Amino acid sequence: RAEDLAPFATLNADPEVMRHFPTTLDRAASDALAQRCNDLIAAQGWGFWAAALRANGAFIGFIGLHRPAAHLPCSPCIEVGWRLARPYWGSGLATEGARTAVDFAFGTLAADEVVAFTTLDNHRSEAVMQRLGMRRDATPFAHPDLPDGHPLQMHVLYRLRRPGPRGRERL
């Protein structure tokens, strides 16, 4: 929504929120990102959705699914991701929202696998991935969108296979 653009820009300009990304975003770049998210949702019916508190509808960030354009070790893939404002960290909201997105990927999209990835030292996001039941690949990978030697280039990759009968992962 139009009223979400200002808090979205604040989120994307926060150095701590963006610590594991190459740079913070100014208002124009943040608005452009919001437009790309909206365009993808309009085109495919899903994507990174705005996240709001149930109690009052306050914008807290985004959570959802994405098809990364970069050639990754898991490509082609569906990624689950999240970015929340700091006041909402540690409250379980990222896990709750990501679990809903994963359920959508497996149920509605019939995806066989959902992935998530982050920088080597983003332990908070890794904890969410682990709470989702995702399994970490043994070998980190160099993110192709970052130049060789960039301090954020190396990433960990987590995977979750669609559950089979009785909740078991399909092999």
Short mmCIF file of N, CA and C in Angstrom, two decimals:
data_model
loop_
_atom_site.label_atom_id
_atom_site.label_comp_id
_atom_site.label_asym_id
_atom_site.label_seq_id
_atom_site.Cartn_x
_atom_site.Cartn_y
_atom_site.Cartn_z
N ARG A 1 0.83 -1.18 0.00
CA ARG A 1 0.00 0.00 0.00
C ARG A 1 0.88 1.24 0.00
N ALA A 2 0.33 2.31 -0.49
CA ALA A 2 1.09 3.56 -0.57
C ALA A 2 1.60 3.98 0.81
N GLU A 3 0.81 3.75 1.84
CA GLU A 3 1.24 4.16 3.19
C GLU A 3 2.36 3.28 3.74
N ASP A 4 2.64 2.15 3.10
CA ASP A 4 3.74 1.29 3.52
C ASP A 4 5.09 1.75 2.97
N LEU A 5 5.09 2.62 1.97
CA LEU A 5 6.35 3.01 1.32
C LEU A 5 7.31 3.72 2.28
N ALA A 6 6.82 4.59 3.12
CA ALA A 6 7.70 5.30 4.06
C ALA A 6 8.31 4.35 5.08
N PRO A 7 7.53 3.49 5.75
CA PRO A 7 8.18 2.56 6.68
C PRO A 7 9.07 1.53 5.96
N PHE A 8 8.74 1.19 4.72
CA PHE A 8 9.59 0.30 3.94
C PHE A 8 10.94 0.98 3.67
N ALA A 9 10.90 2.26 3.34
CA ALA A 9 12.14 3.01 3.11
C ALA A 9 12.96 3.11 4.39
N THR A 10 12.31 3.31 5.51
CA THR A 10 13.01 3.35 6.79
C THR A 10 13.69 2.01 7.07
N LEU A 11 12.98 0.93 6.83
CA LEU A 11 13.52 -0.42 7.00
C LEU A 11 14.76 -0.60 6.14
N ASN A 12 14.67 -0.25 4.87
CA ASN A 12 15.77 -0.46 3.92
C ASN A 12 16.94 0.50 4.11
N ALA A 13 16.73 1.57 4.87
CA ALA A 13 17.81 2.52 5.16
C ALA A 13 18.50 2.22 6.49
N ASP A 14 17.98 1.28 7.25
CA ASP A 14 18.53 0.95 8.56
C ASP A 14 19.80 0.11 8.38
N PRO A 15 20.96 0.64 8.80
CA PRO A 15 22.22 -0.09 8.60
C PRO A 15 22.24 -1.46 9.29
N GLU A 16 21.59 -1.59 10.42
CA GLU A 16 21.59 -2.88 11.11
C GLU A 16 20.71 -3.90 10.38
N VAL A 17 19.55 -3.47 9.89
CA VAL A 17 18.68 -4.36 9.10
C VAL A 17 19.40 -4.81 7.84
N MET A 18 20.15 -3.91 7.23
CA MET A 18 20.80 -4.18 5.94
C MET A 18 22.26 -4.64 6.10
N ARG A 19 22.65 -5.00 7.29
CA ARG A 19 24.03 -5.38 7.59
C ARG A 19 24.52 -6.53 6.71
N HIS A 20 23.66 -7.43 6.31
CA HIS A 20 24.05 -8.60 5.52
C HIS A 20 23.74 -8.42 4.03
N PHE A 21 23.53 -7.18 3.62
CA PHE A 21 23.31 -6.82 2.22
C PHE A 21 24.40 -5.84 1.81
N PRO A 22 24.68 -5.72 0.52
CA PRO A 22 25.79 -4.86 0.09
C PRO A 22 25.65 -3.40 0.49
N THR A 23 24.41 -2.90 0.57
CA THR A 23 24.24 -1.48 0.88
C THR A 23 22.84 -1.23 1.41
N THR A 24 22.68 -0.11 2.09
CA THR A 24 21.34 0.35 2.44
C THR A 24 20.71 0.94 1.18
N LEU A 25 19.42 1.20 1.24
CA LEU A 25 18.71 1.77 0.09
C LEU A 25 18.19 3.15 0.44
N ASP A 26 18.34 4.09 -0.48
CA ASP A 26 17.70 5.39 -0.29
C ASP A 26 16.22 5.26 -0.67
N ARG A 27 15.48 6.34 -0.51
CA ARG A 27 14.03 6.29 -0.74
C ARG A 27 13.70 5.86 -2.17
N ALA A 28 14.41 6.39 -3.15
CA ALA A 28 14.12 6.04 -4.55
C ALA A 28 14.38 4.56 -4.81
N ALA A 29 15.48 4.04 -4.30
CA ALA A 29 15.80 2.61 -4.51
C ALA A 29 14.80 1.73 -3.76
N SER A 30 14.39 2.16 -2.58
CA SER A 30 13.40 1.40 -1.81
C SER A 30 12.05 1.37 -2.52
N ASP A 31 11.62 2.52 -3.02
CA ASP A 31 10.36 2.58 -3.77
C ASP A 31 10.43 1.71 -5.03
N ALA A 32 11.58 1.69 -5.68
CA ALA A 32 11.76 0.86 -6.88
C ALA A 32 11.67 -0.62 -6.51
N LEU A 33 12.26 -0.99 -5.38
CA LEU A 33 12.16 -2.38 -4.91
C LEU A 33 10.71 -2.74 -4.61
N ALA A 34 9.99 -1.86 -3.95
CA ALA A 34 8.57 -2.11 -3.66
C ALA A 34 7.79 -2.29 -4.96
N GLN A 35 8.08 -1.49 -5.96
CA GLN A 35 7.39 -1.62 -7.24
C GLN A 35 7.71 -2.95 -7.91
N ARG A 36 8.98 -3.37 -7.85
CA ARG A 36 9.35 -4.67 -8.43
C ARG A 36 8.62 -5.81 -7.72
N CYS A 37 8.53 -5.71 -6.40
CA CYS A 37 7.79 -6.73 -5.64
C CYS A 37 6.33 -6.76 -6.06
N ASN A 38 5.71 -5.60 -6.15
CA ASN A 38 4.30 -5.52 -6.58
C ASN A 38 4.11 -6.05 -7.99
N ASP A 39 5.03 -5.71 -8.89
CA ASP A 39 4.93 -6.17 -10.28
C ASP A 39 5.03 -7.69 -10.37
N LEU A 40 5.94 -8.28 -9.59
CA LEU A 40 6.07 -9.74 -9.61
C LEU A 40 4.82 -10.42 -9.06
N ILE A 41 4.26 -9.87 -8.00
CA ILE A 41 3.03 -10.43 -7.44
C ILE A 41 1.91 -10.33 -8.47
N ALA A 42 1.81 -9.19 -9.14
CA ALA A 42 0.77 -9.02 -10.17
C ALA A 42 0.96 -10.01 -11.32
N ALA A 43 2.21 -10.28 -11.69
CA ALA A 43 2.49 -11.15 -12.83
C ALA A 43 2.32 -12.63 -12.49
N GLN A 44 2.74 -13.05 -11.30
CA GLN A 44 2.73 -14.48 -11.01
C GLN A 44 1.81 -14.88 -9.86
N GLY A 45 1.26 -13.89 -9.15
CA GLY A 45 0.33 -14.20 -8.07
C GLY A 45 0.99 -14.44 -6.72
N TRP A 46 2.29 -14.30 -6.64
CA TRP A 46 3.02 -14.50 -5.38
C TRP A 46 4.36 -13.78 -5.46
N GLY A 47 5.00 -13.65 -4.30
CA GLY A 47 6.28 -12.97 -4.25
C GLY A 47 6.62 -12.60 -2.82
N PHE A 48 7.32 -11.49 -2.65
CA PHE A 48 7.58 -10.95 -1.31
C PHE A 48 6.40 -10.05 -0.97
N TRP A 49 5.66 -10.44 0.06
CA TRP A 49 4.47 -9.70 0.48
C TRP A 49 4.79 -8.78 1.65
N ALA A 50 4.11 -7.67 1.72
CA ALA A 50 4.22 -6.81 2.90
C ALA A 50 3.72 -7.59 4.10
N ALA A 51 4.41 -7.45 5.22
CA ALA A 51 4.02 -8.12 6.46
C ALA A 51 3.50 -7.06 7.43
N ALA A 52 2.41 -7.38 8.07
CA ALA A 52 1.78 -6.45 9.01
C ALA A 52 1.37 -7.18 10.28
N LEU A 53 1.31 -6.46 11.37
CA LEU A 53 0.82 -7.04 12.62
C LEU A 53 -0.67 -7.29 12.52
N ARG A 54 -1.10 -8.43 12.98
CA ARG A 54 -2.54 -8.74 12.98
C ARG A 54 -3.32 -7.76 13.86
N ALA A 55 -2.74 -7.39 14.99
CA ALA A 55 -3.45 -6.57 15.97
C ALA A 55 -3.84 -5.20 15.44
N ASN A 56 -2.95 -4.57 14.66
CA ASN A 56 -3.24 -3.20 14.25
C ASN A 56 -2.91 -2.89 12.79
N GLY A 57 -2.43 -3.88 12.05
CA GLY A 57 -2.12 -3.67 10.63
C GLY A 57 -0.85 -2.90 10.36
N ALA A 58 -0.04 -2.65 11.40
CA ALA A 58 1.20 -1.89 11.22
C ALA A 58 2.18 -2.65 10.34
N PHE A 59 2.77 -1.96 9.38
CA PHE A 59 3.78 -2.54 8.50
C PHE A 59 5.01 -2.91 9.32
N ILE A 60 5.51 -4.15 9.17
CA ILE A 60 6.70 -4.57 9.91
C ILE A 60 7.84 -5.02 9.00
N GLY A 61 7.57 -5.18 7.69
CA GLY A 61 8.60 -5.62 6.77
C GLY A 61 8.00 -6.41 5.63
N PHE A 62 8.77 -7.36 5.10
CA PHE A 62 8.22 -8.24 4.07
C PHE A 62 8.67 -9.67 4.31
N ILE A 63 7.85 -10.58 3.83
CA ILE A 63 8.10 -12.02 3.93
C ILE A 63 7.49 -12.64 2.68
N GLY A 64 8.14 -13.64 2.14
CA GLY A 64 7.52 -14.31 1.01
C GLY A 64 8.48 -15.16 0.21
N LEU A 65 8.16 -15.28 -1.05
CA LEU A 65 8.85 -16.18 -1.96
C LEU A 65 9.38 -15.43 -3.17
N HIS A 66 10.45 -15.96 -3.74
CA HIS A 66 11.08 -15.31 -4.88
C HIS A 66 11.80 -16.35 -5.73
N ARG A 67 11.86 -16.10 -7.03
CA ARG A 67 12.71 -16.90 -7.92
C ARG A 67 13.96 -16.07 -8.21
N PRO A 68 15.08 -16.40 -7.58
CA PRO A 68 16.29 -15.61 -7.82
C PRO A 68 16.72 -15.68 -9.28
N ALA A 69 17.13 -14.53 -9.82
CA ALA A 69 17.60 -14.46 -11.20
C ALA A 69 19.05 -14.93 -11.30
N ALA A 70 19.81 -14.76 -10.23
CA ALA A 70 21.22 -15.15 -10.25
C ALA A 70 21.34 -16.66 -10.38
N HIS A 71 22.40 -17.09 -11.03
CA HIS A 71 22.67 -18.52 -11.14
C HIS A 71 23.28 -18.99 -9.82
N LEU A 72 22.50 -19.74 -9.06
CA LEU A 72 22.91 -20.22 -7.75
C LEU A 72 23.08 -21.75 -7.79
N PRO A 73 23.71 -22.34 -6.78
CA PRO A 73 23.87 -23.79 -6.76
C PRO A 73 22.54 -24.55 -6.75
N CYS A 74 21.45 -23.86 -6.45
CA CYS A 74 20.13 -24.48 -6.38
C CYS A 74 19.22 -24.08 -7.55
N SER A 75 19.75 -23.32 -8.50
CA SER A 75 18.92 -22.79 -9.60
C SER A 75 18.48 -23.90 -10.53
N PRO A 76 17.26 -23.78 -11.08
CA PRO A 76 16.22 -22.81 -10.72
C PRO A 76 15.61 -23.19 -9.37
N CYS A 77 15.16 -22.20 -8.64
CA CYS A 77 14.68 -22.47 -7.29
C CYS A 77 13.64 -21.44 -6.86
N ILE A 78 12.98 -21.78 -5.77
CA ILE A 78 12.09 -20.84 -5.09
C ILE A 78 12.70 -20.59 -3.72
N GLU A 79 12.94 -19.32 -3.46
CA GLU A 79 13.56 -18.88 -2.20
C GLU A 79 12.49 -18.35 -1.26
N VAL A 80 12.61 -18.68 0.01
CA VAL A 80 11.81 -18.02 1.03
C VAL A 80 12.71 -16.97 1.67
N GLY A 81 12.15 -15.78 1.89
CA GLY A 81 12.94 -14.70 2.47
C GLY A 81 12.11 -13.78 3.33
N TRP A 82 12.80 -12.95 4.08
CA TRP A 82 12.14 -12.03 5.00
C TRP A 82 13.08 -10.87 5.29
N ARG A 83 12.48 -9.76 5.64
CA ARG A 83 13.22 -8.58 6.13
C ARG A 83 12.25 -7.84 7.04
N LEU A 84 12.57 -7.80 8.31
CA LEU A 84 11.69 -7.16 9.30
C LEU A 84 12.40 -5.99 9.96
N ALA A 85 11.62 -5.01 10.35
CA ALA A 85 12.14 -3.88 11.12
C ALA A 85 12.63 -4.39 12.48
N ARG A 86 13.68 -3.77 12.99
CA ARG A 86 14.31 -4.24 14.24
C ARG A 86 13.37 -4.41 15.42
N PRO A 87 12.37 -3.54 15.61
CA PRO A 87 11.50 -3.75 16.78
C PRO A 87 10.77 -5.11 16.76
N TYR A 88 10.75 -5.77 15.63
CA TYR A 88 10.01 -7.04 15.51
C TYR A 88 10.93 -8.25 15.46
N TRP A 89 12.23 -8.03 15.59
CA TRP A 89 13.17 -9.14 15.65
C TRP A 89 12.99 -9.91 16.95
N GLY A 90 13.22 -11.21 16.90
CA GLY A 90 13.19 -12.04 18.09
C GLY A 90 11.81 -12.35 18.62
N SER A 91 10.77 -12.03 17.86
CA SER A 91 9.41 -12.24 18.33
C SER A 91 8.73 -13.44 17.67
N GLY A 92 9.45 -14.13 16.79
CA GLY A 92 8.87 -15.29 16.10
C GLY A 92 8.10 -14.94 14.84
N LEU A 93 8.02 -13.65 14.52
CA LEU A 93 7.22 -13.25 13.35
C LEU A 93 7.86 -13.67 12.03
N ALA A 94 9.19 -13.63 11.94
CA ALA A 94 9.85 -14.07 10.71
C ALA A 94 9.59 -15.56 10.49
N THR A 95 9.70 -16.34 11.54
CA THR A 95 9.45 -17.78 11.42
C THR A 95 7.99 -18.05 11.06
N GLU A 96 7.08 -17.38 11.72
CA GLU A 96 5.65 -17.57 11.44
C GLU A 96 5.32 -17.22 9.99
N GLY A 97 5.79 -16.08 9.55
CA GLY A 97 5.53 -15.67 8.17
C GLY A 97 6.21 -16.56 7.16
N ALA A 98 7.46 -16.93 7.42
CA ALA A 98 8.20 -17.79 6.49
C ALA A 98 7.54 -19.17 6.41
N ARG A 99 7.06 -19.67 7.52
CA ARG A 99 6.38 -20.98 7.51
C ARG A 99 5.12 -20.90 6.64
N THR A 100 4.39 -19.81 6.72
CA THR A 100 3.21 -19.63 5.89
C THR A 100 3.60 -19.56 4.42
N ALA A 101 4.69 -18.87 4.11
CA ALA A 101 5.16 -18.79 2.72
C ALA A 101 5.59 -20.16 2.21
N VAL A 102 6.29 -20.93 3.04
CA VAL A 102 6.72 -22.28 2.65
C VAL A 102 5.50 -23.16 2.40
N ASP A 103 4.50 -23.07 3.26
CA ASP A 103 3.27 -23.84 3.06
C ASP A 103 2.62 -23.48 1.73
N PHE A 104 2.63 -22.21 1.38
CA PHE A 104 2.09 -21.76 0.09
C PHE A 104 2.91 -22.36 -1.05
N ALA A 105 4.23 -22.36 -0.92
CA ALA A 105 5.09 -22.91 -1.97
C ALA A 105 4.80 -24.39 -2.20
N PHE A 106 4.66 -25.15 -1.12
CA PHE A 106 4.42 -26.58 -1.27
C PHE A 106 2.97 -26.89 -1.63
N GLY A 107 2.04 -26.17 -1.04
CA GLY A 107 0.63 -26.45 -1.27
C GLY A 107 0.09 -25.88 -2.57
N THR A 108 0.21 -24.58 -2.74
CA THR A 108 -0.36 -23.91 -3.90
C THR A 108 0.52 -24.02 -5.15
N LEU A 109 1.82 -23.83 -4.97
CA LEU A 109 2.73 -23.86 -6.11
C LEU A 109 3.22 -25.27 -6.43
N ALA A 110 2.99 -26.22 -5.54
CA ALA A 110 3.44 -27.60 -5.70
C ALA A 110 4.95 -27.69 -5.92
N ALA A 111 5.69 -26.80 -5.28
CA ALA A 111 7.15 -26.83 -5.37
C ALA A 111 7.68 -28.08 -4.68
N ASP A 112 8.74 -28.63 -5.22
CA ASP A 112 9.38 -29.79 -4.60
C ASP A 112 10.36 -29.38 -3.51
N GLU A 113 10.87 -28.15 -3.62
CA GLU A 113 11.89 -27.69 -2.68
C GLU A 113 11.78 -26.17 -2.53
N VAL A 114 12.10 -25.71 -1.33
CA VAL A 114 12.23 -24.28 -1.05
C VAL A 114 13.63 -24.09 -0.46
N VAL A 115 14.29 -23.02 -0.86
CA VAL A 115 15.64 -22.73 -0.36
C VAL A 115 15.66 -21.39 0.35
N ALA A 116 16.71 -21.19 1.11
CA ALA A 116 17.00 -19.89 1.71
C ALA A 116 18.51 -19.79 1.79
N PHE A 117 19.02 -18.59 1.68
CA PHE A 117 20.47 -18.40 1.75
C PHE A 117 20.77 -17.06 2.38
N THR A 118 21.95 -16.98 2.97
CA THR A 118 22.38 -15.75 3.62
C THR A 118 23.90 -15.75 3.76
N THR A 119 24.43 -14.63 4.19
CA THR A 119 25.86 -14.51 4.42
C THR A 119 26.30 -15.44 5.55
N LEU A 120 27.58 -15.72 5.59
CA LEU A 120 28.12 -16.68 6.56
C LEU A 120 27.85 -16.29 8.01
N ASP A 121 27.77 -15.01 8.30
CA ASP A 121 27.63 -14.60 9.71
C ASP A 121 26.24 -14.09 10.08
N ASN A 122 25.24 -14.39 9.25
CA ASN A 122 23.87 -13.96 9.58
C ASN A 122 23.18 -15.07 10.38
N HIS A 123 23.59 -15.19 11.62
CA HIS A 123 23.10 -16.28 12.47
C HIS A 123 21.62 -16.16 12.81
N ARG A 124 21.11 -14.94 12.86
CA ARG A 124 19.68 -14.75 13.15
C ARG A 124 18.83 -15.37 12.03
N SER A 125 19.20 -15.10 10.77
CA SER A 125 18.44 -15.69 9.66
C SER A 125 18.64 -17.20 9.60
N GLU A 126 19.85 -17.65 9.88
CA GLU A 126 20.08 -19.10 9.91
C GLU A 126 19.19 -19.77 10.96
N ALA A 127 19.00 -19.12 12.10
CA ALA A 127 18.15 -19.69 13.14
C ALA A 127 16.71 -19.84 12.64
N VAL A 128 16.23 -18.86 11.86
CA VAL A 128 14.88 -18.98 11.28
C VAL A 128 14.85 -20.18 10.33
N MET A 129 15.86 -20.30 9.49
CA MET A 129 15.92 -21.42 8.55
C MET A 129 15.88 -22.75 9.29
N GLN A 130 16.60 -22.85 10.37
CA GLN A 130 16.63 -24.08 11.16
C GLN A 130 15.28 -24.34 11.81
N ARG A 131 14.62 -23.29 12.31
CA ARG A 131 13.29 -23.48 12.91
C ARG A 131 12.27 -23.93 11.88
N LEU A 132 12.51 -23.60 10.61
CA LEU A 132 11.62 -24.06 9.54
C LEU A 132 11.87 -25.52 9.18
N GLY A 133 12.92 -26.11 9.73
CA GLY A 133 13.27 -27.48 9.41
C GLY A 133 14.17 -27.62 8.20
N MET A 134 14.74 -26.51 7.76
CA MET A 134 15.62 -26.54 6.60
C MET A 134 16.97 -27.16 6.99
N ARG A 135 17.63 -27.74 5.99
CA ARG A 135 18.94 -28.36 6.20
C ARG A 135 19.99 -27.59 5.41
N ARG A 136 21.10 -27.34 6.09
CA ARG A 136 22.19 -26.57 5.49
C ARG A 136 23.05 -27.45 4.59
N ASP A 137 23.32 -26.96 3.38
CA ASP A 137 24.29 -27.62 2.50
C ASP A 137 25.66 -27.56 3.16
N ALA A 138 26.47 -28.57 2.94
CA ALA A 138 27.78 -28.65 3.58
C ALA A 138 28.74 -27.57 3.10
N THR A 139 28.61 -27.17 1.85
CA THR A 139 29.59 -26.26 1.26
C THR A 139 28.97 -24.89 1.01
N PRO A 140 29.56 -23.84 1.57
CA PRO A 140 29.10 -22.47 1.23
C PRO A 140 29.35 -22.18 -0.25
N PHE A 141 28.70 -21.15 -0.75
CA PHE A 141 28.88 -20.77 -2.15
C PHE A 141 29.15 -19.28 -2.26
N ALA A 142 29.79 -18.90 -3.35
CA ALA A 142 30.07 -17.49 -3.64
C ALA A 142 28.87 -16.93 -4.39
N HIS A 143 28.20 -15.94 -3.80
CA HIS A 143 27.03 -15.36 -4.47
C HIS A 143 27.49 -14.66 -5.75
N PRO A 144 26.89 -15.04 -6.88
CA PRO A 144 27.37 -14.50 -8.17
C PRO A 144 27.11 -13.01 -8.38
N ASP A 145 26.24 -12.40 -7.59
CA ASP A 145 25.97 -10.97 -7.75
C ASP A 145 26.98 -10.10 -7.02
N LEU A 146 27.89 -10.72 -6.27
CA LEU A 146 28.89 -9.96 -5.52
C LEU A 146 30.28 -10.26 -6.09
N PRO A 147 31.12 -9.23 -6.18
CA PRO A 147 32.45 -9.42 -6.79
C PRO A 147 33.35 -10.28 -5.91
N ASP A 148 34.31 -10.93 -6.55
CA ASP A 148 35.29 -11.72 -5.82
C ASP A 148 35.94 -10.87 -4.73
N GLY A 149 36.04 -11.46 -3.55
CA GLY A 149 36.67 -10.77 -2.43
C GLY A 149 35.75 -9.88 -1.62
N HIS A 150 34.49 -9.69 -2.09
CA HIS A 150 33.55 -8.87 -1.31
C HIS A 150 33.31 -9.56 0.03
N PRO A 151 33.27 -8.80 1.12
CA PRO A 151 33.12 -9.43 2.45
C PRO A 151 31.81 -10.19 2.63
N LEU A 152 30.79 -9.94 1.82
CA LEU A 152 29.51 -10.64 1.93
C LEU A 152 29.33 -11.71 0.85
N GLN A 153 30.36 -11.96 0.06
CA GLN A 153 30.21 -12.86 -1.09
C GLN A 153 29.86 -14.30 -0.70
N MET A 154 30.46 -14.82 0.34
CA MET A 154 30.22 -16.22 0.70
C MET A 154 28.89 -16.36 1.45
N HIS A 155 28.11 -17.34 1.01
CA HIS A 155 26.78 -17.58 1.56
C HIS A 155 26.60 -19.05 1.96
N VAL A 156 25.69 -19.26 2.89
CA VAL A 156 25.25 -20.61 3.22
C VAL A 156 23.91 -20.83 2.54
N LEU A 157 23.65 -22.07 2.19
CA LEU A 157 22.41 -22.44 1.50
C LEU A 157 21.68 -23.47 2.34
N TYR A 158 20.39 -23.21 2.57
CA TYR A 158 19.53 -24.14 3.28
C TYR A 158 18.44 -24.61 2.33
N ARG A 159 18.03 -25.87 2.50
CA ARG A 159 17.00 -26.47 1.64
C ARG A 159 15.94 -27.15 2.49
N LEU A 160 14.73 -27.14 1.97
CA LEU A 160 13.63 -27.89 2.58
C LEU A 160 12.86 -28.55 1.46
N ARG A 161 12.77 -29.87 1.51
CA ARG A 161 12.02 -30.63 0.51
C ARG A 161 10.55 -30.69 0.92
N ARG A 162 9.69 -30.77 -0.09
CA ARG A 162 8.25 -30.89 0.16
C ARG A 162 7.99 -32.16 0.96
N PRO A 163 7.19 -32.06 2.01
CA PRO A 163 6.91 -33.26 2.80
C PRO A 163 6.15 -34.29 1.97
N GLY A 164 6.47 -35.53 2.23
CA GLY A 164 5.75 -36.64 1.62
C GLY A 164 4.67 -37.12 2.56
N PRO A 165 4.22 -38.34 2.38
CA PRO A 165 3.19 -38.89 3.27
C PRO A 165 3.61 -38.85 4.73
N ARG A 166 2.69 -38.56 5.60
CA ARG A 166 2.90 -38.50 7.05
C ARG A 166 3.96 -37.49 7.47
N GLY A 167 4.13 -36.44 6.67
CA GLY A 167 5.04 -35.36 7.04
C GLY A 167 6.50 -35.65 6.78
N ARG A 168 6.83 -36.80 6.19
CA ARG A 168 8.23 -37.09 5.89
C ARG A 168 8.66 -36.35 4.63
N GLU A 169 9.92 -35.93 4.63
CA GLU A 169 10.44 -35.27 3.43
C GLU A 169 10.51 -36.27 2.30
N ARG A 170 10.21 -35.78 1.11
CA ARG A 170 10.36 -36.61 -0.08
C ARG A 170 11.83 -36.68 -0.43
N LEU A 171 12.29 -37.84 -0.80
CA LEU A 171 13.71 -37.99 -1.17
C LEU A 171 13.90 -38.00 -2.65
#
